[in-house]
């Protein structure tokens, strides 16, 4: 059944979507909202009026209290919301609490505990290997055996719309004898999906692939802004650090994992077969179409369905050593790139290391550029649901 | 002036030390304590009785509220504590709030925001390079130009005394064709110093080396437990991940930076001269003597004074790209190793990659092993102050 909310039925924000965010309006305190059509449902007063046991979590300026309640509550809250927004008899109760989305400000929707970034696209990893190490095998021997990942900086994850300041740092052009200090000249995007952990675990616990949906609450688009020149000089042997840690952007709306049930697809195939702790039940992939928009023009269309490693495998790997999970942990897929050149999720690949300008003749990001990531996926009502957009504009180095 | 507290005068916990921790006793709520001699001062009631403006922060089960107050308050609280504990006329007020240290349980003293691990010992980095890559230059070209670092997992930082479970994961012996799954067979320690950030910064701000003491509250000993076999297979190209993320131990006592003023020494020397943003005023090093104790026997004595990069340089580098700091950020020095074989801060180096057994004929950690890190430094009263010990015992893989 579709929503009775004006304009919601058949839109990309019908009752098969219902992403969560944190919004504020004027001087009112920030609290949890759910998007329906072009409105935000102010959940707290409705939940309080209906004496919902979990009503208090919607008054928080963060999704974390809701995340901590775990999957059974996520499920019952979602069913309740679907009822409210599709059953016409609820209109009188709900309508006074619908706010036009243009009237609210979206805040950072969750507090990030630990942030991990994976490297799970075969096409992206292969492209990067060819660009950075043209005389070697593009993939390292471990790549097909495990989802390669590393920790990023949780404190600099920001919500869509936050400015992105061009970072300064050490740069060393290949022909220079020693490094110089200055603004990055190879500022880039990485189009990724982020997975948000709700239910925590204790140290020593492993999360099997089958328990993925018990722990992961939802999904956000994620732009892992990257300074390629800083990264290239610093990353051997301990991995990327300042080339990534200045800013990571996530969307203001978190799509519940349940909303992506209709988007599940089989993985493209894994060879060799992974070790048993990484075995996963199909369909373990997601058919999510991403668009990279530069200053209003679509410059790439990365397909999430092309990803080699499943999100459930990333989580099982992350915890195989007994590392605990906390509410608010965020792990990202790594750059999503498809087989075609028009499906590459970074400027590094789109410009082939800066050697083949694309679009308006560019290689990397210029000051003033605005980049948005958008995405849609099949919804359970037969149409497509939208993931929350993530946008950032490049400000000059200070 | 020395302390009037029984046994404190001339000990390694006199009023020139005064480390902070979080303690609990029986069923009482955890709160902030300060160590003096073999006692813990229960600060909250004394501070409340004296109407100290910041009294509430001592009732918290974490140092973070105190950390957030910033350097001027850290300084005035320290002066107040020194007065209380060295002025005999305060005895009647203070004595009822002294608890024998053996009667309390020490908790994790702070909530970790982001955790970064550096790699700042020339001797350690050289040893590791020689062991892992014997046919190459031991140091990568960037090593002398910047303090190499990476992000670790904040959620698995635990307090001294917490068990250390041997992790499982993917291992690939050099002669095997593909990886296997199992418990790490090369479990190791890394003897490090951790620096705890109190005063935060906004995104875009850089912390110059001269502002180090405005942001860093204090120091803890840190054992960065490492699974060398997991690490060796996973770490190219994005750095260490599961080989490190299972557990990191810190001491229950945080030594205020001010207590280490008398321990400041010149760095051993940097060549080439670092870029201007890394220039640092001397003395920028710390003369801290560490001991690695395995099952009660001292097996190594790493000297912190040998570190190539200063902590102020680590912080300036960490923020040079505009990455913000949060209260509770923790950054560690990397393994401390000196010139002599008896000064190496990891079993990897002490056993030269497992080829030269040491001590009781061992190479890496066995189940049941207990490792403690201890350290002392010159104090301002002419003796030596102790840093809080950090201990962990290896439990078998589950």
mmCIF file of C-alpha atoms in Angstrom, chain A residues 45-323:
data_model
loop_
_atom_site.group_PDB
_atom_site.id
_atom_site.type_symbol
_atom_site.label_atom_id
_atom_site.label_comp_id
_atom_site.label_asym_id
_atom_site.label_seq_id
_atom_site.Cartn_x
_atom_site.Cartn_y
_atom_site.Cartn_z
ATOM 1 C CA UNK A 45 5.388 13.769 19.352
ATOM 2 C CA UNK A 46 3.582 11.024 17.424
ATOM 3 C CA UNK A 47 5.460 8.280 19.259
ATOM 4 C CA UNK A 48 4.804 9.960 22.609
ATOM 5 C CA UNK A 49 1.113 10.384 21.795
ATOM 6 C CA UNK A 50 0.840 6.708 20.931
ATOM 7 C CA UNK A 51 2.747 5.719 24.082
ATOM 8 C CA UNK A 52 5.386 3.896 22.036
ATOM 9 C CA UNK A 53 7.801 2.216 24.447
ATOM 10 C CA UNK A 54 10.802 3.547 22.517
ATOM 11 C CA UNK A 55 9.364 7.079 22.150
ATOM 12 C CA UNK A 56 12.254 8.756 23.974
ATOM 13 C CA UNK A 57 14.828 7.769 21.377
ATOM 14 C CA UNK A 58 13.193 10.059 18.823
ATOM 15 C CA UNK A 59 13.825 13.122 20.988
ATOM 16 C CA UNK A 60 17.581 12.591 20.791
ATOM 17 C CA UNK A 61 19.753 14.747 18.515
ATOM 18 C CA UNK A 62 21.312 11.541 17.142
ATOM 19 C CA UNK A 63 20.149 8.175 15.846
ATOM 20 C CA UNK A 64 22.456 6.356 18.276
ATOM 21 C CA UNK A 65 19.826 5.660 20.972
ATOM 22 C CA UNK A 66 17.562 4.118 18.306
ATOM 23 C CA UNK A 67 20.503 2.191 16.847
ATOM 24 C CA UNK A 68 21.323 0.725 20.245
ATOM 25 C CA UNK A 69 17.859 -0.834 20.625
ATOM 26 C CA UNK A 70 18.605 -3.590 18.127
ATOM 27 C CA UNK A 71 16.917 -5.279 15.227
ATOM 28 C CA UNK A 72 13.596 -6.353 16.806
ATOM 29 C CA UNK A 73 12.845 -2.739 17.753
ATOM 30 C CA UNK A 74 14.052 -1.427 14.384
ATOM 31 C CA UNK A 75 11.556 -3.816 12.808
ATOM 32 C CA UNK A 76 8.610 -2.912 14.994
ATOM 33 C CA UNK A 77 9.241 0.827 14.643
ATOM 34 C CA UNK A 78 9.369 0.450 10.871
ATOM 35 C CA UNK A 79 6.088 -1.480 10.797
ATOM 36 C CA UNK A 80 4.493 1.171 12.979
ATOM 37 C CA UNK A 81 5.731 3.953 10.670
ATOM 38 C CA UNK A 82 4.519 2.154 7.560
ATOM 39 C CA UNK A 83 1.103 1.837 9.201
ATOM 40 C CA UNK A 84 0.963 5.505 10.180
ATOM 41 C CA UNK A 85 1.953 6.733 6.755
ATOM 42 C CA UNK A 86 -0.081 4.339 4.595
ATOM 43 C CA UNK A 87 -3.285 4.027 6.622
ATOM 44 C CA UNK A 88 -5.468 7.006 5.740
ATOM 45 C CA UNK A 89 -7.205 6.863 9.133
ATOM 46 C CA UNK A 90 -3.955 8.000 10.778
ATOM 47 C CA UNK A 91 -3.932 11.266 8.813
ATOM 48 C CA UNK A 92 -5.323 13.467 11.602
ATOM 49 C CA UNK A 93 -2.736 12.228 14.045
ATOM 50 C CA UNK A 94 0.210 12.438 11.679
ATOM 51 C CA UNK A 95 -0.385 15.421 9.435
ATOM 52 C CA UNK A 96 0.317 18.137 12.053
ATOM 53 C CA UNK A 97 3.762 16.580 12.482
ATOM 54 C CA UNK A 98 4.798 16.641 8.829
ATOM 55 C CA UNK A 99 7.307 19.376 8.044
ATOM 56 C CA UNK A 100 8.280 20.302 4.466
ATOM 57 C CA UNK A 101 11.795 19.007 3.895
ATOM 58 C CA UNK A 102 12.862 22.425 2.584
ATOM 59 C CA UNK A 103 12.023 23.971 5.964
ATOM 60 C CA UNK A 104 14.425 21.854 8.001
ATOM 61 C CA UNK A 105 18.138 21.625 8.429
ATOM 62 C CA UNK A 106 19.617 18.140 8.414
ATOM 63 C CA UNK A 107 22.282 17.480 11.051
ATOM 64 C CA UNK A 108 24.907 14.783 11.311
ATOM 65 C CA UNK A 109 22.538 11.841 11.872
ATOM 66 C CA UNK A 110 24.709 9.680 14.135
ATOM 67 C CA UNK A 111 27.792 9.815 16.316
ATOM 68 C CA UNK A 112 30.527 7.802 14.674
ATOM 69 C CA UNK A 113 32.291 5.360 16.982
ATOM 70 C CA UNK A 114 34.990 3.759 14.794
ATOM 71 C CA UNK A 115 35.230 4.351 11.055
ATOM 72 C CA UNK A 116 36.650 1.648 8.792
ATOM 73 C CA UNK A 117 37.112 1.943 5.046
ATOM 74 C CA UNK A 118 37.307 -1.141 2.845
ATOM 75 C CA UNK A 119 38.573 -1.596 -0.701
ATOM 76 C CA UNK A 120 36.029 -4.027 -2.087
ATOM 77 C CA UNK A 121 35.624 -3.147 -5.770
ATOM 78 C CA UNK A 122 37.725 -5.357 -8.007
ATOM 79 C CA UNK A 123 37.554 -2.795 -10.785
ATOM 80 C CA UNK A 124 38.619 0.092 -8.527
ATOM 81 C CA UNK A 125 41.467 -1.827 -6.908
ATOM 82 C CA UNK A 126 42.649 -2.994 -10.328
ATOM 83 C CA UNK A 127 42.495 0.512 -11.791
ATOM 84 C CA UNK A 128 44.385 2.003 -8.843
ATOM 85 C CA UNK A 129 47.014 -0.723 -9.033
ATOM 86 C CA UNK A 130 47.534 -0.079 -12.762
ATOM 87 C CA UNK A 131 47.747 3.689 -12.244
ATOM 88 C CA UNK A 132 50.081 3.678 -9.216
ATOM 89 C CA UNK A 133 52.181 0.599 -9.955
ATOM 90 C CA UNK A 134 52.080 0.155 -13.756
ATOM 91 C CA UNK A 135 55.006 -2.279 -13.784
ATOM 92 C CA UNK A 136 53.493 -4.700 -11.233
ATOM 93 C CA UNK A 137 50.504 -6.990 -10.892
ATOM 94 C CA UNK A 138 47.667 -4.568 -10.164
ATOM 95 C CA UNK A 139 46.285 -6.581 -7.241
ATOM 96 C CA UNK A 140 48.277 -7.696 -4.213
ATOM 97 C CA UNK A 141 48.175 -11.442 -3.378
ATOM 98 C CA UNK A 142 45.789 -10.891 -0.439
ATOM 99 C CA UNK A 143 43.075 -9.032 -2.379
ATOM 100 C CA UNK A 144 41.054 -12.069 -3.527
ATOM 101 C CA UNK A 145 41.302 -13.738 -0.097
ATOM 102 C CA UNK A 146 40.031 -11.008 2.194
ATOM 103 C CA UNK A 147 38.243 -7.684 2.068
ATOM 104 C CA UNK A 148 41.189 -5.302 2.505
ATOM 105 C CA UNK A 149 40.388 -2.480 4.919
ATOM 106 C CA UNK A 150 41.859 0.048 7.321
ATOM 107 C CA UNK A 151 40.724 2.459 9.996
ATOM 108 C CA UNK A 152 39.903 6.056 9.115
ATOM 109 C CA UNK A 153 39.250 9.125 11.252
ATOM 110 C CA UNK A 154 35.828 9.082 12.929
ATOM 111 C CA UNK A 155 36.063 12.675 14.160
ATOM 112 C CA UNK A 156 36.043 14.198 10.689
ATOM 113 C CA UNK A 157 32.966 12.430 9.316
ATOM 114 C CA UNK A 158 30.527 15.232 8.464
ATOM 115 C CA UNK A 159 27.009 15.488 7.110
ATOM 116 C CA UNK A 160 26.170 16.306 3.511
ATOM 117 C CA UNK A 161 26.369 20.027 2.804
ATOM 118 C CA UNK A 162 29.352 20.615 5.087
ATOM 119 C CA UNK A 163 32.168 22.452 3.313
ATOM 120 C CA UNK A 164 35.242 20.506 2.248
ATOM 121 C CA UNK A 165 38.417 22.465 2.833
ATOM 122 C CA UNK A 166 41.287 21.619 0.498
ATOM 123 C CA UNK A 167 43.944 20.113 2.789
ATOM 124 C CA UNK A 168 47.575 21.121 3.039
ATOM 125 C CA UNK A 169 50.347 18.671 3.620
ATOM 126 C CA UNK A 170 53.544 17.112 2.371
ATOM 127 C CA UNK A 171 53.661 16.538 -1.364
ATOM 128 C CA UNK A 172 56.495 14.966 -3.283
ATOM 129 C CA UNK A 173 56.322 15.001 -7.053
ATOM 130 C CA UNK A 174 58.146 11.996 -8.531
ATOM 131 C CA UNK A 175 60.890 14.188 -9.981
ATOM 132 C CA UNK A 176 61.500 16.221 -6.800
ATOM 133 C CA UNK A 177 64.327 15.341 -4.469
ATOM 134 C CA UNK A 178 62.500 16.152 -1.271
ATOM 135 C CA UNK A 179 58.914 16.920 -0.270
ATOM 136 C CA UNK A 180 57.344 20.367 -0.186
ATOM 137 C CA UNK A 181 54.488 21.736 1.901
ATOM 138 C CA UNK A 182 51.372 23.084 0.261
ATOM 139 C CA UNK A 183 47.741 22.594 -0.704
ATOM 140 C CA UNK A 184 46.850 19.284 -2.304
ATOM 141 C CA UNK A 185 46.823 19.527 -6.098
ATOM 142 C CA UNK A 186 45.154 16.178 -6.616
ATOM 143 C CA UNK A 187 42.001 16.434 -4.555
ATOM 144 C CA UNK A 188 39.554 13.648 -5.350
ATOM 145 C CA UNK A 189 36.292 11.992 -4.431
ATOM 146 C CA UNK A 190 35.536 8.368 -3.652
ATOM 147 C CA UNK A 191 31.938 7.258 -4.239
ATOM 148 C CA UNK A 192 31.136 4.689 -1.570
ATOM 149 C CA UNK A 193 28.393 3.141 0.471
ATOM 150 C CA UNK A 194 28.648 3.355 4.278
ATOM 151 C CA UNK A 195 27.168 0.733 6.618
ATOM 152 C CA UNK A 196 26.058 1.889 10.051
ATOM 153 C CA UNK A 197 26.308 -0.509 12.993
ATOM 154 C CA UNK A 198 23.581 -0.414 15.605
ATOM 155 C CA UNK A 199 23.852 -3.468 17.840
ATOM 156 C CA UNK A 200 27.212 -3.751 19.617
ATOM 157 C CA UNK A 201 29.302 -6.817 20.494
ATOM 158 C CA UNK A 202 31.803 -7.577 23.239
ATOM 159 C CA UNK A 203 35.530 -7.982 22.679
ATOM 160 C CA UNK A 204 36.185 -11.572 21.625
ATOM 161 C CA UNK A 205 32.899 -12.015 19.751
ATOM 162 C CA UNK A 206 32.889 -12.721 16.027
ATOM 163 C CA UNK A 207 29.944 -11.651 13.874
ATOM 164 C CA UNK A 208 29.211 -14.379 11.337
ATOM 165 C CA UNK A 209 28.035 -13.287 7.887
ATOM 166 C CA UNK A 210 24.584 -14.639 8.763
ATOM 167 C CA UNK A 211 24.239 -12.100 11.607
ATOM 168 C CA UNK A 212 24.891 -9.084 9.382
ATOM 169 C CA UNK A 213 21.330 -7.708 9.579
ATOM 170 C CA UNK A 214 21.256 -8.165 13.361
ATOM 171 C CA UNK A 215 24.017 -5.599 13.692
ATOM 172 C CA UNK A 216 23.775 -3.258 10.711
ATOM 173 C CA UNK A 217 20.970 -0.725 10.982
ATOM 174 C CA UNK A 218 21.271 0.962 7.626
ATOM 175 C CA UNK A 219 23.172 2.513 4.809
ATOM 176 C CA UNK A 220 24.385 5.950 3.798
ATOM 177 C CA UNK A 221 26.066 7.277 0.692
ATOM 178 C CA UNK A 222 29.600 8.269 1.582
ATOM 179 C CA UNK A 223 32.179 10.444 -0.106
ATOM 180 C CA UNK A 224 35.661 9.581 1.117
ATOM 181 C CA UNK A 225 37.405 12.777 -0.061
ATOM 182 C CA UNK A 226 41.033 11.960 -0.872
ATOM 183 C CA UNK A 227 44.176 13.995 -1.461
ATOM 184 C CA UNK A 228 46.034 11.716 -3.869
ATOM 185 C CA UNK A 229 49.357 13.552 -3.686
ATOM 186 C CA UNK A 230 49.449 13.553 0.127
ATOM 187 C CA UNK A 231 48.368 9.894 0.115
ATOM 188 C CA UNK A 232 50.939 8.785 -2.476
ATOM 189 C CA UNK A 233 53.840 10.145 -0.413
ATOM 190 C CA UNK A 234 52.700 8.988 3.017
ATOM 191 C CA UNK A 235 50.999 5.614 2.559
ATOM 192 C CA UNK A 236 53.925 3.151 2.537
ATOM 193 C CA UNK A 237 54.112 1.124 4.742
ATOM 194 C CA UNK A 238 51.269 1.901 7.197
ATOM 195 C CA UNK A 239 48.517 2.951 4.801
ATOM 196 C CA UNK A 240 46.559 6.137 4.030
ATOM 197 C CA UNK A 241 46.434 8.737 6.830
ATOM 198 C CA UNK A 242 46.308 12.512 6.178
ATOM 199 C CA UNK A 243 45.376 11.970 2.541
ATOM 200 C CA UNK A 244 41.975 10.843 3.843
ATOM 201 C CA UNK A 245 41.514 12.134 7.389
ATOM 202 C CA UNK A 246 40.594 15.765 6.638
ATOM 203 C CA UNK A 247 36.926 15.110 5.756
ATOM 204 C CA UNK A 248 34.535 12.255 4.973
ATOM 205 C CA UNK A 249 30.945 13.149 4.038
ATOM 206 C CA UNK A 250 27.817 11.080 4.652
ATOM 207 C CA UNK A 251 24.223 11.724 3.664
ATOM 208 C CA UNK A 252 21.768 13.222 6.128
ATOM 209 C CA UNK A 253 19.379 10.303 5.578
ATOM 210 C CA UNK A 254 20.181 6.769 6.686
ATOM 211 C CA UNK A 255 18.344 4.138 4.646
ATOM 212 C CA UNK A 256 17.242 1.215 6.826
ATOM 213 C CA UNK A 257 18.692 -2.096 5.698
ATOM 214 C CA UNK A 258 15.118 -3.420 5.551
ATOM 215 C CA UNK A 259 14.327 -0.901 2.792
ATOM 216 C CA UNK A 260 17.009 -2.536 0.645
ATOM 217 C CA UNK A 261 15.561 -6.056 0.810
ATOM 218 C CA UNK A 262 14.124 -5.722 -2.695
ATOM 219 C CA UNK A 263 17.540 -4.572 -3.968
ATOM 220 C CA UNK A 264 19.416 -7.713 -2.971
ATOM 221 C CA UNK A 265 21.279 -9.427 -5.817
ATOM 222 C CA UNK A 266 23.881 -12.138 -6.149
ATOM 223 C CA UNK A 267 27.519 -11.117 -5.997
ATOM 224 C CA UNK A 268 29.320 -11.132 -9.364
ATOM 225 C CA UNK A 269 31.271 -14.217 -8.236
ATOM 226 C CA UNK A 270 34.282 -14.963 -6.028
ATOM 227 C CA UNK A 271 37.288 -16.976 -7.165
ATOM 228 C CA UNK A 272 38.951 -18.510 -5.209
ATOM 229 C CA UNK A 273 36.203 -19.473 -2.832
ATOM 230 C CA UNK A 274 36.766 -17.523 0.391
ATOM 231 C CA UNK A 275 37.658 -19.200 3.696
ATOM 232 C CA UNK A 276 34.622 -20.607 5.563
ATOM 233 C CA UNK A 277 34.294 -17.638 7.939
ATOM 234 C CA UNK A 278 33.645 -15.487 4.860
ATOM 235 C CA UNK A 279 31.096 -17.830 3.258
ATOM 236 C CA UNK A 280 27.915 -15.912 2.612
ATOM 237 C CA UNK A 281 24.352 -16.791 1.718
ATOM 238 C CA UNK A 282 23.174 -15.327 -1.570
ATOM 239 C CA UNK A 283 21.844 -12.857 -2.570
ATOM 240 C CA UNK A 284 24.525 -10.931 -0.633
ATOM 241 C CA UNK A 285 24.997 -7.980 -2.991
ATOM 242 C CA UNK A 286 22.920 -4.846 -3.482
ATOM 243 C CA UNK A 287 21.637 -3.466 -6.766
ATOM 244 C CA UNK A 288 22.202 0.219 -6.061
ATOM 245 C CA UNK A 289 22.854 2.647 -8.916
ATOM 246 C CA UNK A 290 25.054 5.561 -7.914
ATOM 247 C CA UNK A 291 25.513 8.805 -9.802
ATOM 248 C CA UNK A 292 28.477 11.143 -9.385
ATOM 249 C CA UNK A 293 27.354 14.691 -10.132
ATOM 250 C CA UNK A 294 29.972 17.405 -10.676
ATOM 251 C CA UNK A 295 28.603 20.948 -10.725
ATOM 252 C CA UNK A 296 25.227 19.654 -11.878
ATOM 253 C CA UNK A 297 26.480 17.228 -14.564
ATOM 254 C CA UNK A 298 26.505 13.467 -14.123
ATOM 255 C CA UNK A 299 30.103 12.391 -14.760
ATOM 256 C CA UNK A 300 29.900 8.745 -13.679
ATOM 257 C CA UNK A 301 27.389 6.003 -12.825
ATOM 258 C CA UNK A 302 29.049 3.441 -10.505
ATOM 259 C CA UNK A 303 26.966 0.281 -9.999
ATOM 260 C CA UNK A 304 27.115 -1.137 -6.464
ATOM 261 C CA UNK A 305 26.023 -4.509 -7.872
ATOM 262 C CA UNK A 306 29.539 -4.891 -9.308
ATOM 263 C CA UNK A 307 31.177 -5.057 -5.859
ATOM 264 C CA UNK A 308 33.317 -8.155 -5.336
ATOM 265 C CA UNK A 309 33.014 -8.466 -1.542
ATOM 266 C CA UNK A 310 29.658 -8.422 0.254
ATOM 267 C CA UNK A 311 28.993 -6.075 3.159
ATOM 268 C CA UNK A 312 28.297 -9.135 5.338
ATOM 269 C CA UNK A 313 31.808 -10.360 4.509
ATOM 270 C CA UNK A 314 33.308 -6.997 5.434
ATOM 271 C CA UNK A 315 31.653 -7.181 8.856
ATOM 272 C CA UNK A 316 32.635 -10.810 9.436
ATOM 273 C CA UNK A 317 36.222 -9.966 8.525
ATOM 274 C CA UNK A 318 36.291 -6.836 10.699
ATOM 275 C CA UNK A 319 35.319 -8.933 13.727
ATOM 276 C CA UNK A 320 37.113 -12.217 12.973
ATOM 277 C CA UNK A 321 39.916 -11.226 15.349
ATOM 278 C CA UNK A 322 37.459 -10.547 18.154
ATOM 279 C CA UNK A 323 37.385 -6.758 17.697
#
